[in-house]
């Protein structure tokens, strides 16, 4: 699998997840991240990876998507994100306080980009 | 009965009343208003006139410095002069009118925060808060602040487990900065009562004592020296005296009145002037290179409740309640959100902010778009600190011969720890609830540099039932005196993050009830 295809899979999985009833108000065909600036996201991801030098794409994908990149991915990520904040597992980037899960997601985007 | 310009009285005129109120600011006026039309003859001695005057204002001048760990000292000499108004109505003339009571947690002795705890609860003060709200014609802050919450503008849906809550603020029109005509009525109409006389341009320069403290009844105030800037000198004599000239000037007068007690009045335990507390905001504006203090709001459709909507409606902040404080070992904390535009257009900084906002918004399950990017300023309780204090500079005197003051406003490491932990926890609460993210890019060594001080002076004649721990007792009577009371924010043991005026008025209304009972029984 190429990196580009992997990223497409990741975004598609998250896009599918937003179409779940009650999960979001997004229209099913709306792009999840819209025109996400991949260069900017990549820089955030690299900042996270700098603090996790042993993280690899495969391990991160297993951690973030243990059940695959299907429709259930986003609710699971969402639960993990809340738990992260409640136990202080955060990634601070230029002052922005993000969950470790978000940091890992940016890291995966960087690795797969 | 009247307003009298003390400069027009013959020199050495005697001023006589049952109750003499030193200071015609909001505290003094509120006390006089409560007693207007009653049996007690009341004299209010106000240093200023009806308008702010530079020469009178200069009587406040002193020196000040802010000291804090890991930060260079911040010279602050203009603060004593510029932070209060010496005029009829006091600092109400320049007040913005923002009202909020102290939180219930503010009254509690918190084991992780030394010197905290009031000799009363919020519940016990609530009837007086209600009366203060009525006086200022604002909604009462009832349980849960239901009257202040607009269903059309819901607050952020934070999870109570995380310990942060919506804490509305409201504005009264009775301030010089809001409605001058209404405030003029507020600061003058009570003087039409036949038992009230307000003396303008009447500066109290000394409280004269008859020593009686060793006999158990407390030192007795026998009179006041009154001075005018034109050289006139008068005396004022009453049964009971209330000192209400502000958190710095109350100290100045007590310490300078050292004819009988060399250490000053009420200062046998060296507490007068200590525990100075102020309110400070911390905010950083972003630029092309650095992020500012910001909040990304992911889901809230309308944030108008959180943006300053003007004076006519509730003004909301997010605050840390007691459970959060206990968990984090912090003090009170608030985050006030305000509209702010994006900075650094086209820069890598802005691009990264946009990317993380987009991902956060989606992760929070919100609609397409990026939510709202708002600025915020943080406020963190200044913990009571005996080394934060007002003293007299005996070498420098004002035109009336009063020593000038020196303020050494001190923060401890615990203050910085509390601020930073609270800001982080605020971000965690927002994130955990799926409501957004917080940006707190401030370095500790820059905290003083980015701080902005309010005009609130608190804690310097703190209240305690124990004379070893406070200057005034729970009735606001100076320990070891028989007939001298203090009102105003100087009696606050802790400062919370509430604008102090509403609490000043509540305490003053409570004092008025006490004096009515106490002095009525003696008549």
Coordinates of C-alpha atoms in Angstrom, one line a residue:
Chain A
X1 CA 0.0 0.0 0.0
X2 CA 1.4 3.4 -0.9
X3 CA 1.5 6.2 1.6
X4 CA -1.0 8.2 -0.5
X5 CA -3.5 5.4 -0.6
X6 CA -3.1 4.9 3.1
X7 CA -3.9 8.5 3.8
X8 CA -6.9 8.3 1.5
X9 CA -8.0 5.2 3.5
X10 CA -7.6 7.1 6.8
X11 CA -9.5 10.1 5.6
X12 CA -12.2 8.0 4.0
X13 CA -12.6 6.0 7.3
X14 CA -13.1 9.2 9.2
X15 CA -15.4 10.6 6.6
X16 CA -17.5 7.4 6.8
X17 CA -17.7 7.7 10.6
X18 CA -19.1 11.2 10.5
X19 CA -22.1 9.8 8.6
X20 CA -23.2 7.7 11.6
X21 CA -26.6 8.7 13.0
X22 CA -26.3 11.0 15.9
X23 CA -22.6 11.3 15.7
X24 CA -22.3 14.4 13.7
X25 CA -24.2 16.9 11.6
X26 CA -21.9 16.5 8.6
X27 CA -23.5 15.6 5.4
X28 CA -22.2 12.1 4.4
X29 CA -20.5 13.4 1.3
X30 CA -18.8 16.3 3.1
X31 CA -15.0 15.9 3.3
X32 CA -14.0 15.2 6.9
X33 CA -11.1 17.6 7.0
X34 CA -12.1 19.7 4.0
X35 CA -9.1 21.4 2.5
X36 CA -6.8 20.3 5.4
X37 CA -3.4 21.8 4.8
X38 CA -1.3 18.6 4.7
X39 CA 2.0 20.4 5.0
X40 CA 0.8 22.1 8.2
X41 CA -0.7 18.9 9.5
X42 CA 2.6 17.2 8.7
X43 CA 4.6 19.7 10.7
X44 CA 2.3 19.1 13.7
X45 CA 2.7 15.4 13.2
X46 CA 6.5 15.7 13.0
X47 CA 6.5 17.6 16.3
X48 CA 4.5 14.8 17.9
X49 CA 6.8 12.2 16.4
X50 CA 9.8 14.1 17.7
X51 CA 8.6 13.3 21.2
X52 CA 7.8 9.7 20.2
X53 CA 10.8 8.7 18.1
X54 CA 10.0 5.0 18.2
X55 CA 6.5 5.4 16.8
X56 CA 6.0 3.8 13.4
X57 CA 3.1 4.0 11.0
X58 CA 2.0 0.4 11.4
X59 CA 2.0 0.6 15.2
X60 CA 0.2 3.9 15.2
X61 CA -2.4 2.6 12.8
X62 CA -3.0 -0.4 15.1
X63 CA -3.3 1.9 18.1
X64 CA -5.6 4.4 16.5
X65 CA -7.7 1.9 14.5
X66 CA -7.6 -1.4 16.3
X67 CA -10.7 -2.5 14.5
X68 CA -9.7 -1.1 11.1
X69 CA -10.5 2.1 9.5
X70 CA -14.2 1.5 9.3
X71 CA -17.2 3.5 10.4
X72 CA -16.6 2.7 14.0
X73 CA -13.3 4.5 14.0
X74 CA -14.3 8.0 14.9
X75 CA -16.5 7.1 18.0
X76 CA -13.6 5.0 19.3
X77 CA -11.2 7.8 18.7
X78 CA -13.6 10.2 20.4
X79 CA -13.8 8.1 23.5
X80 CA -10.1 7.8 23.6
X81 CA -9.6 11.5 23.2
X82 CA -11.9 12.2 26.2
X83 CA -10.0 9.7 28.3
X84 CA -6.7 11.3 27.3
X85 CA -7.8 14.7 28.5
X86 CA -9.1 13.3 31.8
X87 CA -5.9 11.5 32.5
X88 CA -3.7 14.3 31.4
X89 CA -2.3 12.5 28.3
X90 CA -1.9 15.5 26.2
X91 CA 0.3 16.8 23.4
X92 CA 1.1 20.5 23.6
X93 CA 1.9 22.1 20.3
X94 CA 2.8 25.8 20.3
X95 CA 0.5 26.2 23.3
X96 CA -2.4 24.3 21.9
X97 CA -3.4 21.5 24.2
X98 CA -4.4 18.5 22.2
X99 CA -5.0 14.9 23.2
X100 CA -2.3 12.3 22.7
X101 CA -4.7 10.6 20.4
X102 CA -4.9 13.7 18.2
X103 CA -1.1 14.0 18.3
X104 CA -0.8 10.4 17.2
X105 CA -3.3 11.0 14.4
X106 CA -1.2 13.9 13.2
X107 CA 1.8 11.7 13.5
X108 CA 0.2 9.0 11.4
X109 CA -0.8 11.6 8.8
X110 CA 2.9 12.7 8.7
X111 CA 4.2 9.2 8.4
X112 CA 1.7 8.3 5.7
X113 CA 2.1 11.6 3.9
Chain B
X1 CA -29.2 67.1 55.4
X2 CA -26.5 68.6 53.3
X3 CA -23.3 68.6 51.5
X4 CA -20.7 70.9 53.1
X5 CA -17.4 71.9 51.6
X6 CA -15.1 71.6 54.6
X7 CA -12.9 74.3 53.2
X8 CA -15.7 76.8 53.8
X9 CA -16.0 76.0 57.5
X10 CA -14.2 78.3 60.0
X11 CA -10.8 76.9 60.9
X12 CA -10.9 74.3 63.7
X13 CA -14.6 73.6 63.3
X14 CA -15.9 70.7 65.3
X15 CA -17.8 68.0 63.3
X16 CA -20.1 66.0 65.5
X17 CA -22.3 63.0 64.8
X18 CA -23.2 59.6 66.2
X19 CA -21.6 57.7 63.4
X20 CA -18.7 59.1 61.4
X21 CA -18.0 57.4 58.1
X22 CA -14.5 58.1 56.8
X23 CA -14.7 57.9 53.0
X24 CA -17.5 58.7 50.6
X25 CA -16.9 56.0 48.1
X26 CA -19.3 53.2 47.3
X27 CA -18.8 51.5 50.7
X28 CA -19.3 54.7 52.7
X29 CA -22.2 55.9 50.6
X30 CA -23.9 52.5 50.9
X31 CA -23.6 52.6 54.6
X32 CA -25.0 56.2 54.7
X33 CA -27.8 55.2 52.4
X34 CA -28.8 52.5 54.8
X35 CA -28.9 54.8 57.7
X36 CA -30.5 57.7 55.9
X37 CA -33.8 58.7 57.6
X38 CA -33.0 56.9 60.8
X39 CA -32.3 58.1 64.3
X40 CA -28.6 58.2 64.1
X41 CA -26.8 61.4 63.1
X42 CA -24.3 60.5 60.4
X43 CA -21.4 62.4 59.0
X44 CA -19.5 61.3 55.9
X45 CA -16.0 62.7 55.5
X46 CA -14.9 62.6 51.9
X47 CA -11.4 63.7 50.7
X48 CA -12.6 64.6 47.3
X49 CA -15.2 66.8 45.8
X50 CA -17.8 66.1 43.1
X51 CA -15.3 65.8 40.3
X52 CA -11.9 64.1 40.1
X53 CA -9.2 66.6 40.8
X54 CA -5.5 66.1 40.0
X55 CA -4.3 67.7 43.2
X56 CA -6.6 65.6 45.4
X57 CA -5.8 62.5 43.4
X58 CA -2.1 63.1 44.0
X59 CA -2.7 62.4 47.7
X60 CA -2.7 58.7 46.7
X61 CA 0.8 58.8 45.2
X62 CA 3.2 56.3 46.5
X63 CA 5.6 53.7 45.3
X64 CA 4.9 50.1 44.3
X65 CA 6.6 47.1 42.9
X66 CA 5.4 43.6 41.9
X67 CA 7.7 40.7 42.7
X68 CA 7.2 37.1 41.5
X69 CA 9.3 34.0 41.2
X70 CA 11.1 33.5 37.9
X71 CA 10.2 37.0 36.7
X72 CA 12.0 40.3 36.8
X73 CA 10.5 42.8 39.3
X74 CA 7.8 45.0 37.8
X75 CA 8.0 48.6 38.9
X76 CA 4.5 49.9 39.5
X77 CA 4.8 53.3 41.0
X78 CA 1.9 54.7 39.2
X79 CA -0.5 52.1 40.4
X80 CA -1.5 53.6 43.8
X81 CA -2.2 56.9 42.1
X82 CA -4.1 55.6 39.1
X83 CA -6.0 52.6 40.5
X84 CA -8.5 54.5 42.7
X85 CA -10.5 57.7 42.4
X86 CA -10.5 60.1 45.4
X87 CA -13.8 61.8 44.8
X88 CA -17.4 61.6 46.0
X89 CA -18.5 58.2 44.8
X90 CA -15.0 56.9 45.0
X91 CA -13.8 54.5 42.4
X92 CA -17.4 54.0 41.5
X93 CA -16.8 57.0 39.3
X94 CA -14.4 55.0 37.1
X95 CA -15.9 51.6 37.7
X96 CA -17.2 49.6 34.8
X97 CA -20.1 48.3 36.8
X98 CA -19.3 44.6 36.6
X99 CA -21.0 42.6 39.3
X100 CA -20.6 39.1 40.6
X101 CA -20.5 37.5 44.1
X102 CA -17.6 35.5 45.4
X103 CA -18.1 31.8 44.8
X104 CA -19.1 29.6 47.7
X105 CA -15.6 28.0 47.5
X106 CA -14.0 31.4 48.1
X107 CA -15.3 31.4 51.7
X108 CA -14.0 28.0 52.6
X109 CA -10.7 27.3 54.3
X110 CA -8.9 25.2 51.8
X111 CA -6.2 23.1 53.3
X112 CA -3.9 23.3 50.3
X113 CA -4.1 27.1 50.4
X114 CA -2.7 28.7 53.5
X115 CA -4.6 31.6 55.2
X116 CA -7.8 30.9 53.3
X117 CA -11.3 30.8 54.9
X118 CA -13.8 33.5 55.9
X119 CA -15.6 33.7 59.2
X120 CA -18.8 33.3 57.2
X121 CA -20.2 31.3 54.4
X122 CA -21.5 32.4 51.0
X123 CA -24.9 31.2 52.2
X124 CA -24.7 33.5 55.3
X125 CA -23.8 36.4 53.1
X126 CA -26.4 35.6 50.5
X127 CA -29.2 37.8 51.9
X128 CA -26.9 40.8 51.8
X129 CA -25.8 39.9 48.3
X130 CA -29.5 39.9 47.4
X131 CA -29.9 43.4 48.9
X132 CA -26.8 44.6 47.1
X133 CA -28.2 43.4 43.8
X134 CA -31.5 45.1 44.5
X135 CA -29.7 48.3 45.4
X136 CA -27.8 48.1 42.1
X137 CA -30.9 47.0 40.2
X138 CA -29.4 43.9 38.8
X139 CA -30.8 40.3 38.9
X140 CA -30.0 38.4 42.0
X141 CA -27.4 35.7 41.8
X142 CA -29.6 32.9 43.0
X143 CA -28.6 29.2 43.3
X144 CA -27.2 28.1 40.0
X145 CA -27.6 31.7 38.7
X146 CA -30.7 30.6 36.9
X147 CA -31.9 34.2 36.5
X148 CA -28.8 35.0 34.6
X149 CA -28.8 32.2 32.1
X150 CA -30.4 32.8 28.8
X151 CA -31.8 29.6 27.2
X152 CA -31.3 31.2 23.9
X153 CA -27.6 31.5 24.5
X154 CA -26.6 28.3 26.3
X155 CA -23.2 28.1 28.0
X156 CA -20.6 25.7 26.9
X157 CA -21.8 22.1 27.7
X158 CA -18.9 21.3 30.1
X159 CA -19.0 18.0 32.0
X160 CA -19.5 18.7 35.7
X161 CA -17.0 15.9 36.4
X162 CA -14.3 18.2 35.1
X163 CA -15.1 20.9 37.7
X164 CA -15.5 23.9 35.5
X165 CA -18.8 25.8 35.3
X166 CA -20.4 28.9 33.7
X167 CA -20.1 31.9 36.0
X168 CA -22.1 34.8 34.6
X169 CA -21.3 38.4 35.3
X170 CA -23.7 41.3 35.0
X171 CA -23.4 45.1 34.8
X172 CA -25.1 47.7 36.9
X173 CA -25.9 51.1 35.5
X174 CA -24.9 52.7 38.8
X175 CA -21.3 53.5 38.0
X176 CA -19.7 56.6 36.7
X177 CA -18.5 54.7 33.7
X178 CA -22.0 53.4 32.7
X179 CA -24.6 56.0 33.5
X180 CA -23.3 59.2 35.0
X181 CA -26.7 60.7 35.7
X182 CA -27.9 57.6 37.5
X183 CA -24.6 57.4 39.5
X184 CA -24.9 61.1 40.4
X185 CA -28.2 60.4 42.0
X186 CA -26.8 57.3 43.7
X187 CA -24.0 59.2 45.3
X188 CA -25.9 62.3 46.3
X189 CA -29.6 61.6 46.9
X190 CA -29.1 60.0 50.3
X191 CA -27.7 63.3 51.7
X192 CA -31.2 64.8 51.5
X193 CA -32.1 62.8 54.6
X194 CA -32.1 65.1 57.7
X195 CA -29.7 62.9 59.6
X196 CA -27.0 62.8 57.0
X197 CA -24.2 65.4 56.4
X198 CA -21.5 64.8 53.8
X199 CA -18.4 66.9 54.2
X200 CA -16.4 67.3 51.0
X201 CA -12.7 68.1 50.8
X202 CA -12.4 66.7 54.3
X203 CA -9.3 64.5 54.7
X204 CA -8.9 62.4 57.8
X205 CA -5.2 62.5 58.7
X206 CA -5.3 60.9 62.1
X207 CA -7.5 58.7 64.2
X208 CA -7.0 59.7 67.8
X209 CA -7.2 57.0 70.5
X210 CA -7.7 56.8 74.2
X211 CA -5.7 53.7 75.3
X212 CA -8.0 51.3 77.0
X213 CA -7.0 48.1 75.4
X214 CA -5.2 46.7 78.4
X215 CA -8.4 47.0 80.5
X216 CA -10.2 44.6 78.2
X217 CA -12.6 47.0 76.5
X218 CA -10.4 47.9 73.6
X219 CA -8.8 51.2 72.7
X220 CA -11.4 53.9 72.2
X221 CA -11.4 56.3 69.2
X222 CA -12.0 59.7 70.7
X223 CA -11.9 61.7 67.5
X224 CA -10.4 62.4 64.1
X225 CA -8.1 65.1 62.8
X226 CA -9.5 66.5 59.6
X227 CA -7.4 68.5 57.1
X228 CA -8.2 70.4 53.9
X229 CA -5.7 71.1 51.2
X230 CA -6.2 74.8 51.6
X231 CA -4.8 74.6 55.1
X232 CA -8.0 74.4 57.2
X233 CA -7.9 72.0 60.1
X234 CA -11.0 70.5 61.8
X235 CA -11.9 67.8 64.2
X236 CA -14.6 65.2 64.1
X237 CA -16.1 63.4 67.0
X238 CA -18.6 60.6 67.2
X239 CA -19.6 57.5 69.1
X240 CA -18.6 55.1 66.4
X241 CA -16.3 55.3 63.4
X242 CA -16.2 53.4 60.2
X243 CA -13.1 53.5 58.0
X244 CA -14.0 53.1 54.3
X245 CA -11.3 54.6 52.2
X246 CA -10.0 51.6 50.3
X247 CA -7.6 48.7 50.6
X248 CA -4.5 50.8 50.6
X249 CA -5.7 54.0 52.3
X250 CA -7.4 52.1 55.2
X251 CA -3.9 50.8 56.0
X252 CA -2.3 54.1 55.6
X253 CA -4.6 55.8 58.1
X254 CA -4.4 53.0 60.6
X255 CA -0.6 52.8 60.5
X256 CA -0.1 56.6 60.4
X257 CA -2.3 57.0 63.5
X258 CA 0.5 56.0 65.8
X259 CA 0.3 58.5 68.5
X260 CA -0.9 56.1 71.2
X261 CA 0.1 52.8 69.6
X262 CA 3.5 53.2 67.9
X263 CA 2.8 50.3 65.6
X264 CA -0.5 51.9 64.5
X265 CA -4.1 51.1 65.3
X266 CA -5.1 47.5 65.3
X267 CA -1.6 46.4 64.5
X268 CA -0.4 44.7 67.6
X269 CA 0.2 41.5 65.7
X270 CA 1.8 43.2 62.7
X271 CA -1.1 42.3 60.4
X272 CA -2.2 45.7 59.1
X273 CA -1.2 46.1 55.5
X274 CA -0.2 42.4 55.0
X275 CA -2.0 40.0 52.7
X276 CA -2.4 42.5 49.9
X277 CA -4.2 40.7 47.1
X278 CA -5.0 42.0 43.6
X279 CA -6.8 40.7 40.5
X280 CA -4.7 40.3 37.4
X281 CA -5.6 39.2 33.9
X282 CA -3.2 37.2 31.8
X283 CA -3.6 37.3 28.0
X284 CA -1.2 37.1 25.1
X285 CA -2.0 38.5 21.7
X286 CA -0.8 36.3 18.8
X287 CA 1.3 37.5 16.0
X288 CA 2.8 36.0 12.9
X289 CA 5.2 33.9 14.8
X290 CA 3.5 33.0 18.1
X291 CA 0.1 31.9 19.2
X292 CA -2.0 34.0 21.5
X293 CA -4.1 32.8 24.4
X294 CA -7.0 31.3 22.5
X295 CA -9.9 28.9 22.7
X296 CA -11.1 26.8 19.8
X297 CA -14.9 26.3 20.3
X298 CA -15.9 23.3 18.2
X299 CA -19.6 22.7 18.7
X300 CA -21.4 25.7 20.3
X301 CA -23.7 27.2 17.7
X302 CA -23.9 30.5 19.3
X303 CA -21.2 31.8 21.6
X304 CA -22.8 35.1 22.3
X305 CA -23.2 34.2 26.0
X306 CA -19.4 33.9 26.2
X307 CA -18.6 37.0 24.2
X308 CA -19.1 40.3 26.0
X309 CA -22.6 41.1 24.8
X310 CA -22.7 44.6 26.2
X311 CA -24.0 45.9 29.4
X312 CA -27.6 44.9 29.1
X313 CA -27.1 41.1 29.3
X314 CA -25.2 38.5 31.2
X315 CA -21.5 38.3 30.8
X316 CA -20.1 34.9 31.2
X317 CA -16.9 33.3 32.1
X318 CA -15.8 29.7 32.8
X319 CA -14.7 29.2 36.4
X320 CA -13.1 26.4 38.4
X321 CA -15.3 25.2 41.2
X322 CA -14.2 23.7 44.5
X323 CA -13.9 20.1 43.3
X324 CA -11.5 21.1 40.6
X325 CA -9.5 23.3 43.0
X326 CA -9.3 20.4 45.5
X327 CA -8.3 18.0 42.8
X328 CA -5.7 20.3 41.2
X329 CA -4.6 21.9 44.5
X330 CA -5.3 25.3 43.0
X331 CA -7.2 28.4 43.7
X332 CA -10.0 30.0 41.9
X333 CA -9.6 30.4 38.2
X334 CA -11.6 32.0 35.4
X335 CA -11.3 32.1 31.7
X336 CA -13.1 35.0 30.0
X337 CA -13.7 34.5 26.3
X338 CA -13.8 37.3 23.8
X339 CA -13.9 37.8 20.1
X340 CA -10.5 37.8 18.4
X341 CA -9.5 37.6 14.8
X342 CA -6.9 35.2 13.4
X343 CA -3.4 36.5 13.4
X344 CA -0.5 35.8 11.1
X345 CA -2.4 35.3 7.9
X346 CA -0.6 33.2 5.4
X347 CA 2.1 32.1 7.9
X348 CA 3.0 28.6 8.9
X349 CA 1.7 29.4 12.3
X350 CA -1.7 30.2 11.0
X351 CA -1.7 27.2 8.8
X352 CA -1.0 24.9 11.7
X353 CA -3.6 26.5 13.8
X354 CA -6.1 26.1 11.1
X355 CA -5.2 22.4 10.7
X356 CA -5.4 21.5 14.3
X357 CA -8.7 23.4 14.7
X358 CA -10.1 21.5 11.7
X359 CA -9.1 18.1 13.1
X360 CA -10.3 19.0 16.6
X361 CA -13.7 20.2 15.3
X362 CA -14.1 16.9 13.4
X363 CA -12.9 14.8 16.4
X364 CA -15.4 16.6 18.5
X365 CA -18.1 15.5 16.1
X366 CA -19.1 19.0 15.0
X367 CA -20.4 20.2 11.7
X368 CA -18.2 21.0 8.8
X369 CA -16.3 24.1 9.3
X370 CA -13.7 25.1 11.9
X371 CA -15.9 26.2 14.8
X372 CA -15.0 29.5 16.4
X373 CA -11.6 30.8 17.3
X374 CA -11.8 33.1 20.4
X375 CA -9.3 34.9 22.5
X376 CA -9.4 34.5 26.3
X377 CA -7.8 36.0 29.3
X378 CA -7.1 34.0 32.4
X379 CA -7.5 35.1 36.0
X380 CA -6.1 33.1 38.9
X381 CA -6.7 33.7 42.5
X382 CA -3.9 35.5 44.2
X383 CA -3.3 33.4 47.3
X384 CA -3.1 35.3 50.7
X385 CA 0.5 36.1 51.3
X386 CA 1.7 37.9 54.4
X387 CA 4.8 39.2 52.5
X388 CA 2.5 41.0 50.0
X389 CA 2.0 44.2 51.9
X390 CA 1.4 47.9 52.2
X391 CA 3.8 49.9 54.4
X392 CA 4.5 53.5 55.1
X393 CA 7.3 55.4 53.7
X394 CA 8.0 57.7 56.6
X395 CA 10.5 59.7 54.6
X396 CA 8.0 61.0 52.0
X397 CA 4.9 62.8 53.0
X398 CA 2.0 64.3 51.1
X399 CA 0.9 68.0 51.3
X400 CA -1.2 67.1 54.4
X401 CA 1.7 65.6 56.2
X402 CA 0.6 62.0 55.8
X403 CA 3.4 59.5 55.0
X404 CA 3.2 58.1 51.5
X405 CA 2.7 54.4 51.0
X406 CA 4.9 51.7 49.5
X407 CA 3.2 48.6 48.0
X408 CA 5.2 45.4 47.6
X409 CA 2.9 43.2 45.7
X410 CA 4.2 39.7 46.0
X411 CA 3.4 36.4 44.2
X412 CA 4.7 33.0 45.4
X413 CA 5.5 30.0 43.3
X414 CA 2.1 28.5 44.4
X415 CA 0.4 31.4 42.5
X416 CA 2.1 30.5 39.2
X417 CA 1.6 26.8 39.8
X418 CA -2.1 27.4 40.3
X419 CA -2.5 29.5 37.2
X420 CA -0.7 27.1 35.0
X421 CA -2.4 24.0 36.3
X422 CA -5.8 25.7 36.1
X423 CA -5.2 26.8 32.5
X424 CA -4.2 23.3 31.6
X425 CA -7.2 21.8 33.4
X426 CA -9.5 24.3 31.6
X427 CA -8.2 22.9 28.3
X428 CA -8.6 19.4 29.5
X429 CA -12.2 20.0 30.5
X430 CA -13.0 21.6 27.2
X431 CA -11.4 18.8 25.3
X432 CA -12.9 16.0 27.4
X433 CA -16.3 17.4 26.9
X434 CA -15.7 17.5 23.1
X435 CA -16.3 21.3 23.2
X436 CA -13.0 22.6 21.9
X437 CA -9.3 23.2 22.7
X438 CA -7.3 25.7 24.6
X439 CA -4.1 27.4 23.6
X440 CA -2.0 28.6 26.5
X441 CA 1.4 29.5 25.0
X442 CA 2.6 31.6 27.9
X443 CA 6.0 31.0 29.4
X444 CA 6.3 31.3 33.2
X445 CA 9.1 33.8 33.0
X446 CA 6.8 36.1 30.9
X447 CA 3.8 36.0 33.3
X448 CA 4.3 39.4 34.9
X449 CA 5.1 40.9 31.6
X450 CA 1.8 39.9 30.1
X451 CA -0.2 40.6 33.2
X452 CA -2.6 43.5 33.5
X453 CA -3.6 44.6 37.0
X454 CA -7.1 45.5 37.9
X455 CA -7.8 48.3 40.4
X456 CA -8.9 45.9 43.2
X457 CA -7.0 46.2 46.5
X458 CA -7.9 43.4 48.9
X459 CA -7.0 41.7 52.1
X460 CA -4.9 44.3 54.0
X461 CA -7.2 44.5 57.0
X462 CA -8.4 40.9 56.8
X463 CA -11.3 39.6 58.8
X464 CA -10.9 36.8 61.3
X465 CA -12.5 35.9 64.6
X466 CA -9.0 35.3 65.9
X467 CA -7.1 38.5 66.7
X468 CA -3.9 36.7 65.9
X469 CA -5.1 36.1 62.3
X470 CA -7.1 39.2 61.4
X471 CA -7.3 42.9 61.8
X472 CA -11.1 43.1 62.1
X473 CA -13.5 40.7 63.7
X474 CA -16.5 39.1 61.9
X475 CA -18.5 42.2 62.6
X476 CA -15.7 44.2 60.9
X477 CA -14.7 45.9 64.2
X478 CA -11.0 46.4 64.6
X479 CA -9.7 43.9 67.1
X480 CA -8.6 45.6 70.3
X481 CA -10.7 48.7 69.7
X482 CA -14.1 49.6 71.1
X483 CA -15.7 51.7 68.4
X484 CA -13.7 51.5 65.1
X485 CA -15.0 49.5 62.1
X486 CA -13.6 48.9 58.7
X487 CA -15.5 48.2 55.5
X488 CA -14.4 47.6 52.0
X489 CA -12.3 45.0 50.2
X490 CA -9.5 45.4 52.7
X491 CA -11.5 43.1 55.1
X492 CA -11.6 40.2 52.5
X493 CA -9.5 37.3 53.8
X494 CA -9.4 35.9 50.2
X495 CA -10.0 37.6 46.9
X496 CA -11.5 35.0 44.7
X497 CA -11.9 36.4 41.2
X498 CA -15.1 38.3 41.6
X499 CA -15.1 42.0 40.9
X500 CA -15.1 43.1 44.6
X501 CA -17.8 45.9 44.5
X502 CA -20.8 43.6 45.0
X503 CA -19.2 41.9 48.0
X504 CA -18.1 45.3 49.4
X505 CA -21.7 46.4 49.3
X506 CA -23.0 43.1 50.8
X507 CA -20.6 43.4 53.7
X508 CA -21.4 47.0 54.2
X509 CA -25.2 46.3 54.3
X510 CA -24.4 43.6 56.8
X511 CA -22.4 46.1 58.8
X512 CA -25.3 48.6 58.6
X513 CA -27.6 46.1 60.2
X514 CA -25.0 45.5 62.9
X515 CA -24.6 49.1 63.6
X516 CA -28.3 49.8 63.7
X517 CA -28.6 47.1 66.4
X518 CA -25.5 48.0 68.3
X519 CA -25.9 51.8 68.3
X520 CA -29.7 51.6 68.7
X521 CA -29.2 49.7 71.9
X522 CA -26.9 52.3 73.1
X523 CA -29.2 55.3 72.5

